[in-house]
mmCIF file of C-alpha atoms in Angstrom:
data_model
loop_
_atom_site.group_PDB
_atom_site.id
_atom_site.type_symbol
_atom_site.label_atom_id
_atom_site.label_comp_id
_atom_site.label_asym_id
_atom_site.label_seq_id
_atom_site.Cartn_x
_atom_site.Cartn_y
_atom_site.Cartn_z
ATOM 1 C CA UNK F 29 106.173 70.651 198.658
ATOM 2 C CA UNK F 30 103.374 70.622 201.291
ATOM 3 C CA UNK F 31 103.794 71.012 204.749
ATOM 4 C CA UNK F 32 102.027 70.641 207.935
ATOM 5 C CA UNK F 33 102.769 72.060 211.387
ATOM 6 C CA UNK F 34 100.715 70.789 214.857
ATOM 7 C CA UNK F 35 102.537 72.397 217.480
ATOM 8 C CA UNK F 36 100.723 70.911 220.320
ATOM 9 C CA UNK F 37 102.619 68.166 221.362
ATOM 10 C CA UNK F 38 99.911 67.273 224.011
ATOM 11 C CA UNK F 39 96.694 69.258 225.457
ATOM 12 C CA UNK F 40 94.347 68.436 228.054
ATOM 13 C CA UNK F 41 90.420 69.064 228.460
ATOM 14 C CA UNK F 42 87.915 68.479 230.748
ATOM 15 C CA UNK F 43 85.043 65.945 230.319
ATOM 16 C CA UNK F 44 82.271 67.942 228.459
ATOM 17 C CA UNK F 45 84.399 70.864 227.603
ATOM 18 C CA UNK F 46 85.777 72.158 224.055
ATOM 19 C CA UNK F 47 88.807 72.034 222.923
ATOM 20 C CA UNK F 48 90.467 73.484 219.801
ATOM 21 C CA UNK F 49 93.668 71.139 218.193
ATOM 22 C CA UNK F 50 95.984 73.615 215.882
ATOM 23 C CA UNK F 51 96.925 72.835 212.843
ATOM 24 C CA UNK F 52 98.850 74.863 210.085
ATOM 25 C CA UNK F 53 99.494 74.204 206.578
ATOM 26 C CA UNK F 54 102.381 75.549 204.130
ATOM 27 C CA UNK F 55 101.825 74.998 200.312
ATOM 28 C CA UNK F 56 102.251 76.586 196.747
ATOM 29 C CA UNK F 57 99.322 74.548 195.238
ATOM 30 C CA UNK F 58 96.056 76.595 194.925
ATOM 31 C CA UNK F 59 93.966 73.506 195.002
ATOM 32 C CA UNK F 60 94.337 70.980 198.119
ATOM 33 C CA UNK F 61 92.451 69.434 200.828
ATOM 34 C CA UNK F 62 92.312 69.611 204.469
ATOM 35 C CA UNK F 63 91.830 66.358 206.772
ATOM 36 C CA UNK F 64 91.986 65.788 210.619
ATOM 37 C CA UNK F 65 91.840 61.632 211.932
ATOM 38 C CA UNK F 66 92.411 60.510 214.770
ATOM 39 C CA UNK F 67 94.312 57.911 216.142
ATOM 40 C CA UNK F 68 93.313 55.523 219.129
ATOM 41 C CA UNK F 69 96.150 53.882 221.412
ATOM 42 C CA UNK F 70 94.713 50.772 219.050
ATOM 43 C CA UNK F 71 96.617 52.193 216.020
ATOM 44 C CA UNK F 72 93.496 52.391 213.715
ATOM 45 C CA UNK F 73 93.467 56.021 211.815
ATOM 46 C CA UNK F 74 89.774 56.918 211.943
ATOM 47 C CA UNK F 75 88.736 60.429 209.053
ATOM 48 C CA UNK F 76 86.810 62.685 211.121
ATOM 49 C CA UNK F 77 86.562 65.786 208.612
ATOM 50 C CA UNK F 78 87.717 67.356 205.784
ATOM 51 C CA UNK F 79 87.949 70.678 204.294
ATOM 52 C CA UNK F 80 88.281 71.401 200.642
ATOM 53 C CA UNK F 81 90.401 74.679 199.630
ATOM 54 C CA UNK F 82 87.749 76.414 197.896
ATOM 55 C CA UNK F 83 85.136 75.320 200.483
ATOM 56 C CA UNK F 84 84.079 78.853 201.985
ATOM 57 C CA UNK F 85 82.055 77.542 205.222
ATOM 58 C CA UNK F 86 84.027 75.603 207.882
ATOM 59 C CA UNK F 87 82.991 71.787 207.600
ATOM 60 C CA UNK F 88 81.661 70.464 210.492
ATOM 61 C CA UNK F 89 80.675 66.983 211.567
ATOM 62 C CA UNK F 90 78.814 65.977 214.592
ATOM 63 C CA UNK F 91 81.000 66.721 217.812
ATOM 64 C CA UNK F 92 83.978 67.769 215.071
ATOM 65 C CA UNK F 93 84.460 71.344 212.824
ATOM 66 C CA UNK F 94 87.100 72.787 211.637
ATOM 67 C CA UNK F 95 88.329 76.081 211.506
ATOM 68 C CA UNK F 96 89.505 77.291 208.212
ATOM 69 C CA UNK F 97 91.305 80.034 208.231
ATOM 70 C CA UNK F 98 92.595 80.346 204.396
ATOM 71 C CA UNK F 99 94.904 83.643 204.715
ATOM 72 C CA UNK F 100 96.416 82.539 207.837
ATOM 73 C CA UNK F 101 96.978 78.951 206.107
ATOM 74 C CA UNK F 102 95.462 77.366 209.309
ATOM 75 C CA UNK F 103 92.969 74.254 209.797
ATOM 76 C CA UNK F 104 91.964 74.032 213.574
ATOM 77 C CA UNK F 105 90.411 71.009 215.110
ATOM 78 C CA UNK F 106 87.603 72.278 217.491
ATOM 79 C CA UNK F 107 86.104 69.344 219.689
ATOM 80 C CA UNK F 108 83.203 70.206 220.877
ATOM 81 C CA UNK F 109 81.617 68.010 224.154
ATOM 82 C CA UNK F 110 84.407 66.373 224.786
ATOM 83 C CA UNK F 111 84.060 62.919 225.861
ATOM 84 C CA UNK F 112 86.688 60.342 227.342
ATOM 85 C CA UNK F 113 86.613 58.279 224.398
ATOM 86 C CA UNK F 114 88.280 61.401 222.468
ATOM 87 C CA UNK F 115 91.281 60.354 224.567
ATOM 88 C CA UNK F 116 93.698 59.610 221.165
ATOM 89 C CA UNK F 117 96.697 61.202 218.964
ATOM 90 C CA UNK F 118 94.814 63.541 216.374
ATOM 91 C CA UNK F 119 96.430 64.009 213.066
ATOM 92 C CA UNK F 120 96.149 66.808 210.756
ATOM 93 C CA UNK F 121 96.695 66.416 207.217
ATOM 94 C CA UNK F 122 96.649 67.742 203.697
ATOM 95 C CA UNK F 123 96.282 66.307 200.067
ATOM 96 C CA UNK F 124 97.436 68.447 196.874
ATOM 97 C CA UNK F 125 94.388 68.545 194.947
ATOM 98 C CA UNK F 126 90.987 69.243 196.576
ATOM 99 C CA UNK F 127 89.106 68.111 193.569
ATOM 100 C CA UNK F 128 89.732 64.598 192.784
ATOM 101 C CA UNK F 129 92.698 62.045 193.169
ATOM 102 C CA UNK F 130 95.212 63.352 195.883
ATOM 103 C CA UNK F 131 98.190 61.928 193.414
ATOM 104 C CA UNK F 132 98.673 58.987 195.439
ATOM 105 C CA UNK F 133 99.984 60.434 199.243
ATOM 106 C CA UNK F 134 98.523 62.588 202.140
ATOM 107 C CA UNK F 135 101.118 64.640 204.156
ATOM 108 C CA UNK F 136 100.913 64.605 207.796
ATOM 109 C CA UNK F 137 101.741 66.241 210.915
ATOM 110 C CA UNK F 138 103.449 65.245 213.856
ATOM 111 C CA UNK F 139 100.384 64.851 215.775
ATOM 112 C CA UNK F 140 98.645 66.097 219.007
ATOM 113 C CA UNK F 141 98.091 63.394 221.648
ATOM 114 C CA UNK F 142 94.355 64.937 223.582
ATOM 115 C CA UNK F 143 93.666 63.650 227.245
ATOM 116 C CA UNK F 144 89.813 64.194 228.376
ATOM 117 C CA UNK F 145 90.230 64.141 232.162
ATOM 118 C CA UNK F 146 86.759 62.981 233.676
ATOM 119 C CA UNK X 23 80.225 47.603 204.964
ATOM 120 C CA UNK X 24 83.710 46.053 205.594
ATOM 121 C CA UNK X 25 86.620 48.352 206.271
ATOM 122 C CA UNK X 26 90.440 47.938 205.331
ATOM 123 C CA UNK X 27 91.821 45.471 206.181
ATOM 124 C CA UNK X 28 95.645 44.216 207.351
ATOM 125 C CA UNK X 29 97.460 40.777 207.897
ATOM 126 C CA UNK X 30 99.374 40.177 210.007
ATOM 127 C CA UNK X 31 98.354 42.092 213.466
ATOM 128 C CA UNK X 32 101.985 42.083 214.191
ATOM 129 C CA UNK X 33 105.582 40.539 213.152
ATOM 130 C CA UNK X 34 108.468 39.632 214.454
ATOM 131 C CA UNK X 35 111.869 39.259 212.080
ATOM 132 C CA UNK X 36 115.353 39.742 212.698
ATOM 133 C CA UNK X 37 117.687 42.036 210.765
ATOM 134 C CA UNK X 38 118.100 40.895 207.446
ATOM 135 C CA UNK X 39 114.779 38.448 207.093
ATOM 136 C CA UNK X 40 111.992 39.806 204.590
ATOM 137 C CA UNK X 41 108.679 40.816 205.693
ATOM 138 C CA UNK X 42 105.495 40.645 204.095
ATOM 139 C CA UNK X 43 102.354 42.812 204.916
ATOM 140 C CA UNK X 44 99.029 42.482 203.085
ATOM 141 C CA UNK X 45 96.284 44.322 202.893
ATOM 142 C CA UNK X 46 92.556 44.062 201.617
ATOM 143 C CA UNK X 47 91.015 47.816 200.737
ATOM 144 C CA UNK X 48 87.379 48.317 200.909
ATOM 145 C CA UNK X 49 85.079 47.081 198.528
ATOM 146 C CA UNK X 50 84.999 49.135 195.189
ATOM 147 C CA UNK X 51 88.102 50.973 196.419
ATOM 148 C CA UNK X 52 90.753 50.756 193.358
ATOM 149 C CA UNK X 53 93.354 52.646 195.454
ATOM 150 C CA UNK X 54 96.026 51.340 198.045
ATOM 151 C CA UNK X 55 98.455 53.047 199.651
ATOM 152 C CA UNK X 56 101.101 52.504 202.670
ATOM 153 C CA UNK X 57 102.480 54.757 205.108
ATOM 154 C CA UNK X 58 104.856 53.806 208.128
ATOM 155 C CA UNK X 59 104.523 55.235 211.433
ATOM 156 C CA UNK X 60 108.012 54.983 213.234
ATOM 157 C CA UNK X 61 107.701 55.235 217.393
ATOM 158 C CA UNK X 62 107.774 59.175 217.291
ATOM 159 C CA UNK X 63 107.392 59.987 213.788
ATOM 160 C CA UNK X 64 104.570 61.301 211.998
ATOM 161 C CA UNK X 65 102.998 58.974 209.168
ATOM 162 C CA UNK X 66 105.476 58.693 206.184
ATOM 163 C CA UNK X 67 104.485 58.025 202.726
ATOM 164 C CA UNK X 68 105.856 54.539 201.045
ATOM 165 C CA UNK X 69 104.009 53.887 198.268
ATOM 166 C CA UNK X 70 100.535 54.099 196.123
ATOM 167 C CA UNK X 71 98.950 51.676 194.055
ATOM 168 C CA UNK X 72 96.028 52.002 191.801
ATOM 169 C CA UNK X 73 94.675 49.805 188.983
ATOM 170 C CA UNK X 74 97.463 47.070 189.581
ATOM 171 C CA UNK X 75 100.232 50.018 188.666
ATOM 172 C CA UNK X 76 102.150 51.555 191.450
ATOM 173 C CA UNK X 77 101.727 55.068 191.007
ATOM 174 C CA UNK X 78 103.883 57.099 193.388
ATOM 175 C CA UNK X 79 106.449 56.556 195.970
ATOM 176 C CA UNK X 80 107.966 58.116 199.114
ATOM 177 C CA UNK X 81 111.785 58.445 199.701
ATOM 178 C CA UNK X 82 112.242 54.942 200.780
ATOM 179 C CA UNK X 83 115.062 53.010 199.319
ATOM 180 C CA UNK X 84 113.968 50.097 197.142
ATOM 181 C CA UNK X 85 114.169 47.204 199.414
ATOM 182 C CA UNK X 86 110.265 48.368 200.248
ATOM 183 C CA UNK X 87 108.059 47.512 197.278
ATOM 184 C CA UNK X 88 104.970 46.073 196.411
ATOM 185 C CA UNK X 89 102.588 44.929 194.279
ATOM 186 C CA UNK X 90 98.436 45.103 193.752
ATOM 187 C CA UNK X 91 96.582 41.874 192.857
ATOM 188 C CA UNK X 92 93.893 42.071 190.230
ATOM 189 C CA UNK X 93 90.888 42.420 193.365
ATOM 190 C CA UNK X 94 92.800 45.229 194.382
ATOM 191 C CA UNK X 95 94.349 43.850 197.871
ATOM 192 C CA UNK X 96 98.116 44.962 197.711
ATOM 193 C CA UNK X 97 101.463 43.531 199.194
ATOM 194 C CA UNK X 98 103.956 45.184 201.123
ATOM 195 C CA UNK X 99 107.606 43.608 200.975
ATOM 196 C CA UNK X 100 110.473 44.784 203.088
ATOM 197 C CA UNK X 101 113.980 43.627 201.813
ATOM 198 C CA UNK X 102 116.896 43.251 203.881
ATOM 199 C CA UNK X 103 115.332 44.264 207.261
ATOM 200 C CA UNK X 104 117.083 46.601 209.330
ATOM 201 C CA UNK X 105 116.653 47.663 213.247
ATOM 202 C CA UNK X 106 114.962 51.107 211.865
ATOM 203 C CA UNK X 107 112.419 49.471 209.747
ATOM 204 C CA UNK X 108 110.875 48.577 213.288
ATOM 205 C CA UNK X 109 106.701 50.513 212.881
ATOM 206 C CA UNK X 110 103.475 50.264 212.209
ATOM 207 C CA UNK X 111 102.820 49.782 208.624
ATOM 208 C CA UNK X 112 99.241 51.274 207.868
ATOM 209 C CA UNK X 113 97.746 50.814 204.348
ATOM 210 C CA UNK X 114 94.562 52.866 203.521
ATOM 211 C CA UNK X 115 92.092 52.643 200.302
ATOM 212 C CA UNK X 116 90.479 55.522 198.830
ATOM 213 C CA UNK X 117 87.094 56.743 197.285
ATOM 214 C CA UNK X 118 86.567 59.975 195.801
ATOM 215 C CA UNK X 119 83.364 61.237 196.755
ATOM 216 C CA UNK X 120 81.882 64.569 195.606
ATOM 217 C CA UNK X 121 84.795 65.271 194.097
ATOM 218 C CA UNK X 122 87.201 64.710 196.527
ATOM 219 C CA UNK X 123 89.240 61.906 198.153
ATOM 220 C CA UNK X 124 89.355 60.341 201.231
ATOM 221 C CA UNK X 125 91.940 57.667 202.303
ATOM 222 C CA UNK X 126 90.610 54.829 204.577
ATOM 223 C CA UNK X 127 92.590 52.970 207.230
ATOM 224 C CA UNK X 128 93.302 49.679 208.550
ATOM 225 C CA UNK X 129 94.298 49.060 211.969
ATOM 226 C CA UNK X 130 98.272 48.534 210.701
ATOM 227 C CA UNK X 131 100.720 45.705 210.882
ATOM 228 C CA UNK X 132 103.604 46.397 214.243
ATOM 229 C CA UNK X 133 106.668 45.189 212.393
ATOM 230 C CA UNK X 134 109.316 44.709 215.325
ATOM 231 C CA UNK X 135 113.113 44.080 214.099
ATOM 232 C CA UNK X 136 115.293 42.273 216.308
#
């Protein structure tokens, strides 16, 4: 069984400053992938990244990268700029097979609500 | 390029009515799959359907099923509604691109129980 942990209930940034959203994973498979979205007060999940297992540089996209840490089994969210529109609940998540169908279901975490204060 | 899509916005039944969500995936997208989101939970896996076959399920009890229509748009039905069925129902589509898959979501479907 997969597993994801965000222990950040909540975290708090300053307008143009980075932040970094934790995220760890717990799984037997050797294959999986990585995914952060993000989810506005509106409900909509938006994908913002993913990271493959077997992917040996850190994705990165625009403002977003994460930080894959493989022997640690972590997948940091690092936010880069931050802006007050990044004010949502991230979610981390992970899929049991990095190269091709995820067999139907993502597992999630709890979440990590991020306020940008102005 | 039109995303996922979800009917109704939101929904109102009391305990024991049936609901039905519905849901449109993206264009060329042959997968479908719901999740509910209960006020404090994380996102829970219901159910996944691909090629008009349901392929996997969470550990819901049957009163939630489905089905996929030929263009791929999918049905959720909830049986028997209860106070704790009371979330937002999000259904997502999926692509695999470069070998690996992404899941797509709609802006979900509040069900409130009363």
């Amino acid at each position: 069984a997969q597993k994801i942990t965000q222990t950040q209930p909540g975290m708090f940034v300053q307008e143009k400053e980075a932040v970094t959203l934790d995220c760890t994973y717990d799984t037997s498979d050797q294959s999986y992938g990585l995914f952060w979205y993000k989810q506005p007060s509106s409900g909509e999940m938006i994908f913002l990244i993913y990271q493959g297992s077997y992917d040996e540089q850190n994705a990165t996209e625009g403002r977003y990268s994460l930080n894959f840490q493989k022997a640690r089994k972590s997948a940091n969210l690092v936010i880069s700029a931050s802006q007050l529109g990044d004010s949502a609940m991230y979610f981390c998540a992970m899929s049991p097979n990095a190269g091709g169908t995820s067999y139907g279901k993502l597992t999630f975490g709890q979440g990590t609500i991020l306020t940008v204060h102005p | 390029e039109a995303g996922v899509t979800q009917s109704p916005t939101h929904l109102i039944k009391t305990r024991g009515q049936q609901a039905t969500l519905r849901c449109s995936p993206i264009s060329g997208h042959t997968s479908v799959y719901w999740y509910q989101q209960a006020l404090g939970l994380g996102l829970q896996f219901l159910l996944w359907y691909d090629e008009g076959e349901e392929r996997n399920r969470g550990n819901f009890p049957p009163r939630f099923s489905g089905r996929q229509f030929p263009n791929y748009s999918s049905e959720l039905n909830v049986n028997a509604l209860e106070l704790e069925d009371s979330a937002l129902y999000l259904c997502a589509s999926s692509l695999i691109t470069s070998g690996w898959e992404t899941q797509y979501f709609g802006p979900g479907t509040r069900l409130l129980v009363l």
